[in-house]
Amino acid sequence: MDTSCWNAVIVGCTQNGYYLDSLRTFNLMRRETQVSHDSITLVSVISACGNLELLLEGQRSHGLAVKTLVDVDIRVQNALIAMYEKLGEVHSAHLVFNFCNNRNLCSWNCMISALSHNNDAKEALALFRSLDFEPNEITIATTIISVCTQLGLAGFGK
């Protein structure tokens, strides 16, 4: 089996909510084979860690991404920001966001959401105002309305 075969199983497990199976499969791949992971593998593993609220395992995956240089992949960076958000580790999410050289709208949405969901509405709004992209429905629906509600700025959210 090659990386794409392992990815099919790992990604499939993660996408269908079998997060623990995803991590077990990843660990089996690393322990029992000479097959290397790639950014697709780590995006799924990082997502599984976030959904299972496994901070230490998520940090290990982050370290593995750095060690194997896939941490520069924007998909991995966005997955890390989202994972750290779920785990309440806003500072770590911000560090990853600041490291991103090629931020996309997803990066901005993830970081604004991380701030908003962790009760830093003012910083989330400031980040929104400095957005390098045209906001989309996700930006508005999942982050800005929440931020404006937290700050009592219902008019701004419209």
PDB file of C-alpha atoms in Angstrom:
ATOM      1  CA  MET A   1       0.000   0.000   0.000  1.00  0.00           C
ATOM      2  CA  ASP A   2       1.200   3.498  -0.779  1.00  0.00           C
ATOM      3  CA  THR A   3       0.409   6.870   0.791  1.00  0.00           C
ATOM      4  CA  SER A   4      -2.737   7.389  -1.266  1.00  0.00           C
ATOM      5  CA  CYS A   5      -4.182   4.054  -0.105  1.00  0.00           C
ATOM      6  CA  TRP A   6      -3.491   4.851   3.537  1.00  0.00           C
ATOM      7  CA  ASN A   7      -4.907   8.343   3.011  1.00  0.00           C
ATOM      8  CA  ALA A   8      -8.125   6.886   1.613  1.00  0.00           C
ATOM      9  CA  VAL A   9      -8.672   4.978   4.851  1.00  0.00           C
ATOM     10  CA  ILE A  10      -7.526   7.776   7.192  1.00  0.00           C
ATOM     11  CA  VAL A  11      -9.488  10.498   5.393  1.00  0.00           C
ATOM     12  CA  GLY A  12     -12.545   8.251   5.129  1.00  0.00           C
ATOM     13  CA  CYS A  13     -12.491   7.556   8.859  1.00  0.00           C
ATOM     14  CA  THR A  14     -12.125  11.236   9.728  1.00  0.00           C
ATOM     15  CA  GLN A  15     -14.816  12.402   7.309  1.00  0.00           C
ATOM     16  CA  ASN A  16     -17.268   9.857   8.688  1.00  0.00           C
ATOM     17  CA  GLY A  17     -16.650  10.662  12.341  1.00  0.00           C
ATOM     18  CA  TYR A  18     -14.464   7.652  13.145  1.00  0.00           C
ATOM     19  CA  TYR A  19     -11.754   9.852  14.578  1.00  0.00           C
ATOM     20  CA  LEU A  20     -10.166   7.264  16.839  1.00  0.00           C
ATOM     21  CA  ASP A  21      -9.977   4.797  13.949  1.00  0.00           C
ATOM     22  CA  SER A  22      -8.334   7.504  11.871  1.00  0.00           C
ATOM     23  CA  LEU A  23      -5.629   7.988  14.504  1.00  0.00           C
ATOM     24  CA  ARG A  24      -5.176   4.245  14.991  1.00  0.00           C
ATOM     25  CA  THR A  25      -4.759   3.752  11.247  1.00  0.00           C
ATOM     26  CA  PHE A  26      -2.249   6.597  11.070  1.00  0.00           C
ATOM     27  CA  ASN A  27      -0.248   5.130  13.955  1.00  0.00           C
ATOM     28  CA  LEU A  28      -0.368   1.691  12.312  1.00  0.00           C
ATOM     29  CA  MET A  29       0.908   3.196   9.056  1.00  0.00           C
ATOM     30  CA  ARG A  30       3.816   4.858  10.854  1.00  0.00           C
ATOM     31  CA  ARG A  31       4.673   1.845  12.998  1.00  0.00           C
ATOM     32  CA  GLU A  32       4.223  -1.041  10.567  1.00  0.00           C
ATOM     33  CA  THR A  33       5.213   0.364   7.171  1.00  0.00           C
ATOM     34  CA  GLN A  34       7.815   2.443   5.414  1.00  0.00           C
ATOM     35  CA  VAL A  35       5.072   4.604   3.878  1.00  0.00           C
ATOM     36  CA  SER A  36       5.434   8.320   4.530  1.00  0.00           C
ATOM     37  CA  HIS A  37       2.589  10.648   5.340  1.00  0.00           C
ATOM     38  CA  ASP A  38       1.816  13.757   3.344  1.00  0.00           C
ATOM     39  CA  SER A  39      -0.188  16.917   3.918  1.00  0.00           C
ATOM     40  CA  ILE A  40      -3.467  15.127   3.153  1.00  0.00           C
ATOM     41  CA  THR A  41      -2.696  12.565   5.854  1.00  0.00           C
ATOM     42  CA  LEU A  42      -1.891  15.212   8.435  1.00  0.00           C
ATOM     43  CA  VAL A  43      -4.941  17.355   7.690  1.00  0.00           C
ATOM     44  CA  SER A  44      -7.140  14.371   8.566  1.00  0.00           C
ATOM     45  CA  VAL A  45      -5.091  13.389  11.608  1.00  0.00           C
ATOM     46  CA  ILE A  46      -5.067  16.970  12.930  1.00  0.00           C
ATOM     47  CA  SER A  47      -8.820  17.225  12.386  1.00  0.00           C
ATOM     48  CA  ALA A  48      -9.349  13.957  14.269  1.00  0.00           C
ATOM     49  CA  CYS A  49      -7.237  15.255  17.169  1.00  0.00           C
ATOM     50  CA  GLY A  50      -9.342  18.409  17.347  1.00  0.00           C
ATOM     51  CA  ASN A  51     -12.605  16.501  17.268  1.00  0.00           C
ATOM     52  CA  LEU A  52     -11.410  14.127  19.990  1.00  0.00           C
ATOM     53  CA  GLU A  53     -10.007  17.047  22.016  1.00  0.00           C
ATOM     54  CA  LEU A  54      -6.574  15.420  22.162  1.00  0.00           C
ATOM     55  CA  LEU A  55      -4.249  18.374  22.655  1.00  0.00           C
ATOM     56  CA  LEU A  56      -1.058  16.381  23.212  1.00  0.00           C
ATOM     57  CA  GLU A  57      -1.658  14.185  20.150  1.00  0.00           C
ATOM     58  CA  GLY A  58      -2.496  17.303  18.139  1.00  0.00           C
ATOM     59  CA  GLN A  59       0.719  18.968  19.259  1.00  0.00           C
ATOM     60  CA  ARG A  60       2.640  15.848  18.253  1.00  0.00           C
ATOM     61  CA  SER A  61       1.032  15.994  14.822  1.00  0.00           C
ATOM     62  CA  HIS A  62       1.962  19.668  14.601  1.00  0.00           C
ATOM     63  CA  GLY A  63       5.550  18.788  15.478  1.00  0.00           C
ATOM     64  CA  LEU A  64       5.551  16.031  12.871  1.00  0.00           C
ATOM     65  CA  ALA A  65       4.304  18.530  10.280  1.00  0.00           C
ATOM     66  CA  VAL A  66       7.149  20.903  11.148  1.00  0.00           C
ATOM     67  CA  LYS A  67       9.739  18.115  11.178  1.00  0.00           C
ATOM     68  CA  THR A  68       8.685  16.833   7.761  1.00  0.00           C
ATOM     69  CA  LEU A  69       8.171  20.306   6.276  1.00  0.00           C
ATOM     70  CA  VAL A  70       4.496  19.850   5.434  1.00  0.00           C
ATOM     71  CA  ASP A  71       3.667  22.607   7.920  1.00  0.00           C
ATOM     72  CA  VAL A  72       4.070  25.125   5.089  1.00  0.00           C
ATOM     73  CA  ASP A  73       1.058  23.626   3.276  1.00  0.00           C
ATOM     74  CA  ILE A  74      -1.861  26.015   3.772  1.00  0.00           C
ATOM     75  CA  ARG A  75      -4.274  23.102   4.248  1.00  0.00           C
ATOM     76  CA  VAL A  76      -2.191  21.830   7.161  1.00  0.00           C
ATOM     77  CA  GLN A  77      -1.938  25.338   8.610  1.00  0.00           C
ATOM     78  CA  ASN A  78      -5.705  25.829   8.399  1.00  0.00           C
ATOM     79  CA  ALA A  79      -6.301  22.428  10.012  1.00  0.00           C
ATOM     80  CA  LEU A  80      -3.942  23.390  12.845  1.00  0.00           C
ATOM     81  CA  ILE A  81      -5.724  26.710  13.417  1.00  0.00           C
ATOM     82  CA  ALA A  82      -9.095  24.919  13.494  1.00  0.00           C
ATOM     83  CA  MET A  83      -7.760  22.228  15.838  1.00  0.00           C
ATOM     84  CA  TYR A  84      -6.293  24.739  18.262  1.00  0.00           C
ATOM     85  CA  GLU A  85      -9.587  26.653  18.180  1.00  0.00           C
ATOM     86  CA  LYS A  86     -11.542  23.535  19.184  1.00  0.00           C
ATOM     87  CA  LEU A  87      -9.079  22.926  21.998  1.00  0.00           C
ATOM     88  CA  GLY A  88      -9.302  26.503  23.290  1.00  0.00           C
ATOM     89  CA  GLU A  89      -5.638  27.123  22.452  1.00  0.00           C
ATOM     90  CA  VAL A  90      -6.104  30.527  20.812  1.00  0.00           C
ATOM     91  CA  HIS A  91      -2.491  31.549  21.360  1.00  0.00           C
ATOM     92  CA  SER A  92      -1.283  28.485  19.449  1.00  0.00           C
ATOM     93  CA  ALA A  93      -3.835  29.139  16.695  1.00  0.00           C
ATOM     94  CA  HIS A  94      -2.558  32.710  16.446  1.00  0.00           C
ATOM     95  CA  LEU A  95       1.054  31.518  16.211  1.00  0.00           C
ATOM     96  CA  VAL A  96       0.161  29.240  13.305  1.00  0.00           C
ATOM     97  CA  PHE A  97      -1.854  32.028  11.641  1.00  0.00           C
ATOM     98  CA  ASN A  98       1.054  34.448  11.976  1.00  0.00           C
ATOM     99  CA  PHE A  99       3.392  31.828  10.460  1.00  0.00           C
ATOM    100  CA  CYS A 100       1.177  31.439   7.364  1.00  0.00           C
ATOM    101  CA  ASN A 101       2.815  33.014   4.322  1.00  0.00           C
ATOM    102  CA  ASN A 102       0.010  32.227   1.896  1.00  0.00           C
ATOM    103  CA  ARG A 103      -3.126  32.844   3.942  1.00  0.00           C
ATOM    104  CA  ASN A 104      -6.365  32.204   2.126  1.00  0.00           C
ATOM    105  CA  LEU A 105      -9.913  33.107   3.113  1.00  0.00           C
ATOM    106  CA  CYS A 106     -10.181  29.828   5.019  1.00  0.00           C
ATOM    107  CA  SER A 107      -7.157  30.851   7.126  1.00  0.00           C
ATOM    108  CA  TRP A 108      -8.802  34.149   8.002  1.00  0.00           C
ATOM    109  CA  ASN A 109     -12.162  32.504   8.740  1.00  0.00           C
ATOM    110  CA  CYS A 110     -10.501  29.909  10.985  1.00  0.00           C
ATOM    111  CA  MET A 111      -8.604  32.545  12.963  1.00  0.00           C
ATOM    112  CA  ILE A 112     -11.565  34.927  13.304  1.00  0.00           C
ATOM    113  CA  SER A 113     -13.674  31.970  14.414  1.00  0.00           C
ATOM    114  CA  ALA A 114     -11.012  30.879  16.927  1.00  0.00           C
ATOM    115  CA  LEU A 115     -11.016  34.313  18.509  1.00  0.00           C
ATOM    116  CA  SER A 116     -14.796  34.588  18.469  1.00  0.00           C
ATOM    117  CA  HIS A 117     -15.470  31.143  19.922  1.00  0.00           C
ATOM    118  CA  ASN A 118     -12.928  31.717  22.662  1.00  0.00           C
ATOM    119  CA  ASN A 119     -14.466  34.989  23.854  1.00  0.00           C
ATOM    120  CA  ASP A 120     -12.118  37.469  22.225  1.00  0.00           C
ATOM    121  CA  ALA A 121     -14.732  39.258  20.143  1.00  0.00           C
ATOM    122  CA  LYS A 122     -12.848  42.555  19.993  1.00  0.00           C
ATOM    123  CA  GLU A 123      -9.746  40.904  18.537  1.00  0.00           C
ATOM    124  CA  ALA A 124     -11.917  38.883  16.134  1.00  0.00           C
ATOM    125  CA  LEU A 125     -13.557  42.084  14.897  1.00  0.00           C
ATOM    126  CA  ALA A 126     -10.174  43.793  14.542  1.00  0.00           C
ATOM    127  CA  LEU A 127      -8.907  40.837  12.522  1.00  0.00           C
ATOM    128  CA  PHE A 128     -12.041  40.932  10.357  1.00  0.00           C
ATOM    129  CA  ARG A 129     -11.425  44.610   9.640  1.00  0.00           C
ATOM    130  CA  SER A 130      -7.901  43.792   8.448  1.00  0.00           C
ATOM    131  CA  LEU A 131      -9.131  40.927   6.235  1.00  0.00           C
ATOM    132  CA  ASP A 132      -7.091  40.625   3.038  1.00  0.00           C
ATOM    133  CA  PHE A 133     -10.007  39.044   1.162  1.00  0.00           C
ATOM    134  CA  GLU A 134     -13.622  39.781   0.361  1.00  0.00           C
ATOM    135  CA  PRO A 135     -15.616  38.048   3.120  1.00  0.00           C
ATOM    136  CA  ASN A 136     -17.853  35.166   2.091  1.00  0.00           C
ATOM    137  CA  GLU A 137     -20.998  33.664   3.618  1.00  0.00           C
ATOM    138  CA  ILE A 138     -18.931  31.642   6.070  1.00  0.00           C
ATOM    139  CA  THR A 139     -17.116  34.738   7.294  1.00  0.00           C
ATOM    140  CA  ILE A 140     -20.406  36.509   7.880  1.00  0.00           C
ATOM    141  CA  ALA A 141     -22.542  33.635   9.136  1.00  0.00           C
ATOM    142  CA  THR A 142     -20.177  31.819  11.447  1.00  0.00           C
ATOM    143  CA  THR A 143     -17.980  34.554  12.776  1.00  0.00           C
ATOM    144  CA  ILE A 144     -19.049  38.149  12.379  1.00  0.00           C
ATOM    145  CA  ILE A 145     -22.645  37.721  13.525  1.00  0.00           C
ATOM    146  CA  SER A 146     -21.352  35.904  16.607  1.00  0.00           C
ATOM    147  CA  VAL A 147     -18.770  38.626  17.274  1.00  0.00           C
ATOM    148  CA  CYS A 148     -21.294  41.423  16.901  1.00  0.00           C
ATOM    149  CA  THR A 149     -23.704  39.632  19.228  1.00  0.00           C
ATOM    150  CA  GLN A 150     -20.952  39.240  21.848  1.00  0.00           C
ATOM    151  CA  LEU A 151     -20.126  42.940  21.595  1.00  0.00           C
ATOM    152  CA  GLY A 152     -23.744  44.113  21.462  1.00  0.00           C
ATOM    153  CA  LEU A 153     -23.260  45.513  17.955  1.00  0.00           C
ATOM    154  CA  ALA A 154     -26.334  44.064  16.258  1.00  0.00           C
ATOM    155  CA  GLY A 155     -26.413  46.884  13.701  1.00  0.00           C
ATOM    156  CA  PHE A 156     -22.830  46.245  12.557  1.00  0.00           C
ATOM    157  CA  GLY A 157     -23.564  42.566  11.963  1.00  0.00           C
ATOM    158  CA  LYS A 158     -26.237  43.452   9.405  1.00  0.00           C
TER     159      LYS A 158
END
